[in-house]
mmCIF file of C-alpha atoms and ligand atoms in Angstrom:
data_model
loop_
_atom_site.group_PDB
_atom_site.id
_atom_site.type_symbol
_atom_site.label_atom_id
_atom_site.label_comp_id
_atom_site.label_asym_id
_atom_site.label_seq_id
_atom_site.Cartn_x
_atom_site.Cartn_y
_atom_site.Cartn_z
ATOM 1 C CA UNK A 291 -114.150 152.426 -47.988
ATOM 2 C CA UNK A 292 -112.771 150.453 -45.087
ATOM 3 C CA UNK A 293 -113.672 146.694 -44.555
ATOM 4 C CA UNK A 294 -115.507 146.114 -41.436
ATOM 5 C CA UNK A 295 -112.995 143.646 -40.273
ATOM 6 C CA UNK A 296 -110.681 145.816 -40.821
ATOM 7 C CA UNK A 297 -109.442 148.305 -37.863
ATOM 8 C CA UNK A 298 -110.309 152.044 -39.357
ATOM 9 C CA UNK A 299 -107.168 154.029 -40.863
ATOM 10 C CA UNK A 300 -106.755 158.047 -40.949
ATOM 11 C CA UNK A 301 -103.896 158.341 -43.262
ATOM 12 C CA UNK A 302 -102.229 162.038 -43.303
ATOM 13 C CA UNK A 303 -99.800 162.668 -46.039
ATOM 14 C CA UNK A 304 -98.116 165.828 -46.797
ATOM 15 C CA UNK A 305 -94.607 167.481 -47.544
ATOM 16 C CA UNK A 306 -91.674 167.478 -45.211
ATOM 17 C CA UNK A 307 -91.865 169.463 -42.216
ATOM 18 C CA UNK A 308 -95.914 170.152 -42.761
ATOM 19 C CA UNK A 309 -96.477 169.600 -38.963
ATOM 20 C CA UNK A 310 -98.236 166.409 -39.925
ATOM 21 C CA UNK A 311 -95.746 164.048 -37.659
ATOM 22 C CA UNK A 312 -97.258 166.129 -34.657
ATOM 23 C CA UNK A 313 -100.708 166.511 -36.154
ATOM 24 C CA UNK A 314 -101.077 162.467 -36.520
ATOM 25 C CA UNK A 315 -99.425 161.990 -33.079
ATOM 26 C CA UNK A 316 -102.022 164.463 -31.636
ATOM 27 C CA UNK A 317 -105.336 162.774 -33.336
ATOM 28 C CA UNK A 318 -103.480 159.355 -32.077
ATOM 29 C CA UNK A 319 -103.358 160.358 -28.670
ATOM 30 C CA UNK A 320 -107.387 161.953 -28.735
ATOM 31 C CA UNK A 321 -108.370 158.951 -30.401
ATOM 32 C CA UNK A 322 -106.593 156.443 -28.286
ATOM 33 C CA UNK A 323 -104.968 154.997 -31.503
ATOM 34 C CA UNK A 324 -102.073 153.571 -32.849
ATOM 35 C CA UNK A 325 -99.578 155.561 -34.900
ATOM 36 C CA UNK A 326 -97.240 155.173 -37.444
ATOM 37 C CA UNK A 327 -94.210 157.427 -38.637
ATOM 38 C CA UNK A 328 -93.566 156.081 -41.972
ATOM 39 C CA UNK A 329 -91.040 158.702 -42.879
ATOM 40 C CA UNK A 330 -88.893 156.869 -39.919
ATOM 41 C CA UNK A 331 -88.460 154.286 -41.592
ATOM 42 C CA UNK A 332 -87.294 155.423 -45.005
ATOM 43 C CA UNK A 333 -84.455 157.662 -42.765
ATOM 44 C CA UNK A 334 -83.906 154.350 -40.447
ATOM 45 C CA UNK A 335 -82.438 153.263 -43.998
ATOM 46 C CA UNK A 336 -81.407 156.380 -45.262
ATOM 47 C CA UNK A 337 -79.106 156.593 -41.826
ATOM 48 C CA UNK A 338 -78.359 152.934 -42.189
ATOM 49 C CA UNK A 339 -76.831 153.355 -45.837
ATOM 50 C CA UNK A 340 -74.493 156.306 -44.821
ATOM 51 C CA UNK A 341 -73.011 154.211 -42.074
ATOM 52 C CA UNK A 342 -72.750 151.595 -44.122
ATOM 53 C CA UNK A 343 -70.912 153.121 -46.879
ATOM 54 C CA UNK A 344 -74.121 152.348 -49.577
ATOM 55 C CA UNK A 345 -74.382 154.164 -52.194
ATOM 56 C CA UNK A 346 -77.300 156.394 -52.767
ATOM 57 C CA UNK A 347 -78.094 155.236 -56.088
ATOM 58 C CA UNK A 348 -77.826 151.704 -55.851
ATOM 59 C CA UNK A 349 -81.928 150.616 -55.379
ATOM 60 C CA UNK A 350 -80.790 147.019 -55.298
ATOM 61 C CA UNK A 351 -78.249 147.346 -51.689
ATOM 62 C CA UNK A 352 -80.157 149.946 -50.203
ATOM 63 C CA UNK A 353 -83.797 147.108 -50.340
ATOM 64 C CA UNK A 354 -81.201 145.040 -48.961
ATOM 65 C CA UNK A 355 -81.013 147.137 -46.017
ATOM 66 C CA UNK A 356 -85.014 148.048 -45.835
ATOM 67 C CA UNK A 357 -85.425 144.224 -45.775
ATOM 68 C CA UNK A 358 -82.657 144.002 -43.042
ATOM 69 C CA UNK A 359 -83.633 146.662 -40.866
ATOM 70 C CA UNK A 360 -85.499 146.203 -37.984
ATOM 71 C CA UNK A 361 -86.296 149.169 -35.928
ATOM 72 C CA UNK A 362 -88.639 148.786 -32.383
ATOM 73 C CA UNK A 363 -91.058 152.319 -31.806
ATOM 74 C CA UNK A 364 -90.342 152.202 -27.818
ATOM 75 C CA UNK A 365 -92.239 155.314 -25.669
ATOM 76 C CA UNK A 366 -91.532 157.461 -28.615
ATOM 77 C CA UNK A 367 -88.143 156.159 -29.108
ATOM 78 C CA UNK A 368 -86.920 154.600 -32.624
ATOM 79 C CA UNK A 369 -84.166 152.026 -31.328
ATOM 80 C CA UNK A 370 -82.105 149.709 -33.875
ATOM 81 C CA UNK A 371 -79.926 146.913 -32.923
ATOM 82 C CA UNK A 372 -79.669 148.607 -29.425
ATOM 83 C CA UNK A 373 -78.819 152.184 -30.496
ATOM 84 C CA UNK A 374 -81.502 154.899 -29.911
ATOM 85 C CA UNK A 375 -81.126 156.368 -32.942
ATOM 86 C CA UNK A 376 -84.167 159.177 -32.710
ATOM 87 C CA UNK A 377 -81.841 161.756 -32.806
ATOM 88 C CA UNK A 378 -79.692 160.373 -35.412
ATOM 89 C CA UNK A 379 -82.389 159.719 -37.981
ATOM 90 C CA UNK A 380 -83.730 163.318 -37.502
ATOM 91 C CA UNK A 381 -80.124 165.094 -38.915
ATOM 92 C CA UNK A 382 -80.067 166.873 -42.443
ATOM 93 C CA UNK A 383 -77.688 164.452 -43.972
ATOM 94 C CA UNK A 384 -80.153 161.322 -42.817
ATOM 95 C CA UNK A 385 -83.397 163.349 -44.047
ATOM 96 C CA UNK A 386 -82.029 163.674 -47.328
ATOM 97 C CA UNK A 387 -80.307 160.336 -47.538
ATOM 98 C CA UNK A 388 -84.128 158.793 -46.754
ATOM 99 C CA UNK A 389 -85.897 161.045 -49.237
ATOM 100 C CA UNK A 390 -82.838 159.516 -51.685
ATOM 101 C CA UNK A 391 -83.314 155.873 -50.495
ATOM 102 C CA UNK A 392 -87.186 156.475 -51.036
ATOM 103 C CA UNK A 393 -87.070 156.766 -54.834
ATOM 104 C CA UNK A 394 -86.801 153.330 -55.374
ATOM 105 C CA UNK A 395 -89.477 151.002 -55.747
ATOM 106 C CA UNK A 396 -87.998 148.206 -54.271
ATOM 107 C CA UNK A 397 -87.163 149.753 -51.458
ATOM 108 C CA UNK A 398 -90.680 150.918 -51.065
ATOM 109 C CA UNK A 399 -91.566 147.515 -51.693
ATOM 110 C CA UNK A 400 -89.625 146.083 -48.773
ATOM 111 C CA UNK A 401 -91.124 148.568 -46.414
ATOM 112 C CA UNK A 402 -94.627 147.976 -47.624
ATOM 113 C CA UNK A 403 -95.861 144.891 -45.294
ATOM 114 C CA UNK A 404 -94.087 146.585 -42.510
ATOM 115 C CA UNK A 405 -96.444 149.241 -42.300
ATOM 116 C CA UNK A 406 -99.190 147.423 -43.302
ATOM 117 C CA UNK A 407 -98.404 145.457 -39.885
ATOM 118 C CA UNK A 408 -99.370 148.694 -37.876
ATOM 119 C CA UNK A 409 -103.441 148.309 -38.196
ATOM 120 C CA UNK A 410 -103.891 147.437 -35.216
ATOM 121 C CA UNK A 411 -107.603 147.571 -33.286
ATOM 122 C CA UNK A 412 -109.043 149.856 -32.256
ATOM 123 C CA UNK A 413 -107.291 152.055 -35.155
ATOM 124 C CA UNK A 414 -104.345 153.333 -36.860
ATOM 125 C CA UNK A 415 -103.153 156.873 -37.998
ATOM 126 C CA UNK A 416 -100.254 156.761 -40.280
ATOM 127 C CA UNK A 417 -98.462 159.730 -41.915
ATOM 128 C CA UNK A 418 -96.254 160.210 -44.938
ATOM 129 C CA UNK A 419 -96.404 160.494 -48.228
ATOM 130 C CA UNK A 420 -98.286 157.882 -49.425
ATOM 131 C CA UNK A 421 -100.295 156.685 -46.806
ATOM 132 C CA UNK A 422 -103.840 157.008 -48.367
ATOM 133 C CA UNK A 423 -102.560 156.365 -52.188
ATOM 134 C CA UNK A 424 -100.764 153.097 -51.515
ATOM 135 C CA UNK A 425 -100.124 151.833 -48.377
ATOM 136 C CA UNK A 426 -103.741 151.956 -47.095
ATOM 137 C CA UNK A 427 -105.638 152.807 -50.003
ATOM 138 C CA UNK A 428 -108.883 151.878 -47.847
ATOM 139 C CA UNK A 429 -108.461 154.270 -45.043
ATOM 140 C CA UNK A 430 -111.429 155.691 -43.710
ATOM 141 C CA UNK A 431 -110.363 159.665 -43.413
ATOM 142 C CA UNK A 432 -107.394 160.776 -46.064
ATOM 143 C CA UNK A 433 -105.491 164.217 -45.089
ATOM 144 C CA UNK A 434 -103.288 166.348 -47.382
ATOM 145 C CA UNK A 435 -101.908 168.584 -44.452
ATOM 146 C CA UNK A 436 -99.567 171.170 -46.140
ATOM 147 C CA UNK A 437 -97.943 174.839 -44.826
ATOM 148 C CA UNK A 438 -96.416 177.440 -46.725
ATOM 149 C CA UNK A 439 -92.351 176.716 -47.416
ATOM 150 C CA UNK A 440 -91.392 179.858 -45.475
ATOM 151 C CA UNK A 441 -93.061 178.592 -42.794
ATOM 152 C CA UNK A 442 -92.423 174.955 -42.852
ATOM 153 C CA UNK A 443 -88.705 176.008 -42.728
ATOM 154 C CA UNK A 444 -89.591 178.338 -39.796
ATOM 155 C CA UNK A 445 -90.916 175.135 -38.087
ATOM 156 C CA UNK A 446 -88.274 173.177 -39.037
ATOM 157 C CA UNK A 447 -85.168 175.546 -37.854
ATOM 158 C CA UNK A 448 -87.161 176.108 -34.500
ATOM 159 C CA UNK A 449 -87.127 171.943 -33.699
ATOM 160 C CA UNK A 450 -83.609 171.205 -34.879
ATOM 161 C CA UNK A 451 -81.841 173.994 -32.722
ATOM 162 C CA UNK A 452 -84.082 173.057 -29.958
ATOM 163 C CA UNK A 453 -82.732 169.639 -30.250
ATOM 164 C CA UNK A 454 -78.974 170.995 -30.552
ATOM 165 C CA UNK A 455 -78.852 171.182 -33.779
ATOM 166 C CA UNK A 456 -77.285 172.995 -35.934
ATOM 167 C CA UNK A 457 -79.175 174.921 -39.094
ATOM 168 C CA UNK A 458 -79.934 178.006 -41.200
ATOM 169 C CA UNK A 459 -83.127 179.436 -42.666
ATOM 170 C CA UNK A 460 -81.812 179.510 -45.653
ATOM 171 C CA UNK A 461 -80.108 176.157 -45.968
ATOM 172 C CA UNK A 462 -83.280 174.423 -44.794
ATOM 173 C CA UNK A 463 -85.275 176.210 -47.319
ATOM 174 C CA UNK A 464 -83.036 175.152 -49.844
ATOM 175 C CA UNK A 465 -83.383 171.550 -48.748
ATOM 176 C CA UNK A 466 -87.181 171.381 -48.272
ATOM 177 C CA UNK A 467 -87.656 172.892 -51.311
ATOM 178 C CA UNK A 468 -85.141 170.007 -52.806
ATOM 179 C CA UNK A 469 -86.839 167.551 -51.190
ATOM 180 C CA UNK A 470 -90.451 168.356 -52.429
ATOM 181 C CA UNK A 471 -89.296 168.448 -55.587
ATOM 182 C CA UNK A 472 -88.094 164.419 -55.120
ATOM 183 C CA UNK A 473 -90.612 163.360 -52.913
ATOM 184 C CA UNK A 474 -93.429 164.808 -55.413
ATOM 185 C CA UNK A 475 -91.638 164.217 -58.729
ATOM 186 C CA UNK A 476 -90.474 160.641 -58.115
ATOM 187 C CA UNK A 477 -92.624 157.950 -60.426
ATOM 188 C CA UNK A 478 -93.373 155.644 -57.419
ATOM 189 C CA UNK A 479 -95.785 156.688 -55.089
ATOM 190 C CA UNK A 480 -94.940 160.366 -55.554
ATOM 191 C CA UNK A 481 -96.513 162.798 -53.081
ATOM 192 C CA UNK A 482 -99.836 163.972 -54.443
ATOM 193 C CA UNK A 483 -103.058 164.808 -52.668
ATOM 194 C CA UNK A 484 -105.337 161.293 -52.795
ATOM 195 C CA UNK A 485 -108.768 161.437 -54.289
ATOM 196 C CA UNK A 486 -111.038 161.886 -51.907
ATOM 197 C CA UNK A 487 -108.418 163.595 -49.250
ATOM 198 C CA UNK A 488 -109.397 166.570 -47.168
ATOM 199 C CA UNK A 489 -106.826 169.074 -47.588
ATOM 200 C CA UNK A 490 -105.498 171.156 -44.671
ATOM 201 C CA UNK A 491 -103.545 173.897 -44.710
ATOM 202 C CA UNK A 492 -101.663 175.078 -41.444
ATOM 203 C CA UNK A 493 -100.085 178.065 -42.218
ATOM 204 C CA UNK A 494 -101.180 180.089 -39.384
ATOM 205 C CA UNK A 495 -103.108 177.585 -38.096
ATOM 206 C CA UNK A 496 -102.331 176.356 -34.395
ATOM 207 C CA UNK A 497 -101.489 172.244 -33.839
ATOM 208 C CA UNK A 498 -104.392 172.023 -31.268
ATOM 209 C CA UNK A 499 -106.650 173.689 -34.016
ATOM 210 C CA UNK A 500 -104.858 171.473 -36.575
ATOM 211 C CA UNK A 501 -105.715 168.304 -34.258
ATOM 212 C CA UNK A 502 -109.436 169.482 -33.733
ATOM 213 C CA UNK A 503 -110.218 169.683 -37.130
ATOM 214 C CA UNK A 504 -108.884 166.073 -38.520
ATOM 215 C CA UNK A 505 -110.552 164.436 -35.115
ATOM 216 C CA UNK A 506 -113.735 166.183 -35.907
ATOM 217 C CA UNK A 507 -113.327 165.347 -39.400
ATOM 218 C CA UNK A 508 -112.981 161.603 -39.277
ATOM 219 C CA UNK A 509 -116.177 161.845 -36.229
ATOM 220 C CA UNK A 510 -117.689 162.754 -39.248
ATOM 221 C CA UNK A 511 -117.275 159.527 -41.520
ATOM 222 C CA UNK A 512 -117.118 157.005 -38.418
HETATM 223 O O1 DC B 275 -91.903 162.399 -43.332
HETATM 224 P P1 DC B 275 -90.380 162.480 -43.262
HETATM 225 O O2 DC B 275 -89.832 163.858 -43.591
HETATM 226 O O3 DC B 275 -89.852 161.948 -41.983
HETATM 227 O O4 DC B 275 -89.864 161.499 -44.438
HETATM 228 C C1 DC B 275 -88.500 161.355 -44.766
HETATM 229 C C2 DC B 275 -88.378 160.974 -46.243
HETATM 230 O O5 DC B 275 -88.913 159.664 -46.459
HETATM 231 C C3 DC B 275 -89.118 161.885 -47.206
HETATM 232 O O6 DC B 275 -88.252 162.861 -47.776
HETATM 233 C C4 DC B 275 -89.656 160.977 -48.271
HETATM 234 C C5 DC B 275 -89.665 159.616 -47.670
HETATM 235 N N1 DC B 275 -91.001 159.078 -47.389
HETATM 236 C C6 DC B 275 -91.664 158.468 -48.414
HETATM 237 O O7 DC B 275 -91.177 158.443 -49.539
HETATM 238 N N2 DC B 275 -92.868 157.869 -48.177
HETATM 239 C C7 DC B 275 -93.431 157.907 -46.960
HETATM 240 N N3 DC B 275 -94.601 157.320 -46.760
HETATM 241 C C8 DC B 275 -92.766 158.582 -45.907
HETATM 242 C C9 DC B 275 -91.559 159.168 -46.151
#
């Protein structure tokens, strides 16, 4: 249950490249929310420790760096120390470098007031992976928003070479399947559908129709 002083949270977790960054984006925009991509900032780090020269498995530098980092959300841009880096942070080697960095609880940790900060009146929708498990256990409407691999790596090739860049079907199946397997299997904050979460599945299922049903959902419970 959310507090009453407390601005009203729909948290939507899922696996990577679910469709739930443009799902939550979507119900922001309807809504006239807030919204917050915590994936960013595990690959803001995850980019920051390749250019760095961290190492991947050292938990202890790499909260050094979540503590340090201090990305601004501008008009849909992700901009650290200057650089737009939204492009950048969206690359295969910075994807899996973040779900790498992600692993470790004090990194987590260091990340964990920083998204707290993001309630903001009139309302907040955050997505990830552990949005309504941890970060705001008390959110109002909890989504599991999940797609078939296949297709999730359909999705996925379609944005990158629309972007410029480069990928294969089967290399990005390969990773996303890699991924899940880290993201869900880790021992902090794995992904895992909350208690309580409505789950959505959007194979097949069109964003708009994806959008419609969490708006009407949390219409339902406000
Ligand atoms: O949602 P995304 O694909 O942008 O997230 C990138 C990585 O960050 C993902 O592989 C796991 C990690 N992550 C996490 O552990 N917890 C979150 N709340 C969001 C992302």
């Amino acid at each position: 249950m959310t507090p009453e002083h407390l601005p009203p949270v729909i948290a939507i977790d899922g696996p990577t490249a679910s469709g739930k960054g443009t799902v939550a984006a979507g119900v922001a925009a309807v809504l006239g929310f807030h919204y917050l991509d915590s994936g960013a900032l595990y690959r803001v780090v995850g980019l920051a420790a390749l250019r760095a020269g961290v190492r991947l498995d050292d938990g202890a530098a790499l909260a050094g760096l979540a503590r340090r980092i201090a990305p601004a959300f501008v008009e849909g841009k992700i901009v650290q120390d200057g650089e737009d880096i939204t492009l950048p942070i969206r690359a295969e080697d910075a994807s899996r470098a973040a779900s790498q960095c992600a692993v470790f609880p004090a990194v987590r940790q260091a990340l964990l007031e920083r998204q707290r900060a993001f309630r903001q009146p009139p309302g907040l929708v955050a997505d990830g992976r552990d949005m309504g498990s941890v970060v705001f256990p008390d959110a109002l409407l909890k989504v599991y928003l999940t797609a078939g691999v296949g297709e999730r790596a359909q999705r996925r090739h379609k944005q990158l070479i629309e972007k410029g860049i480069p990928a294969t079907i089967d290399g990005l199946l390969r990773d996303l399947k890699e991924r899940d397997a880290r993201d869900s299997g880790r021992a902090d904050a794995p992904l895992a559908v909350a208690p309580g979460a409505l789950v959505l599945d959007t194979t097949g299922m069109s964003i708009i129709d994806a959008i419609g049903a969490v708006v009407a959902a949390f219409r339902q419970r406000s």
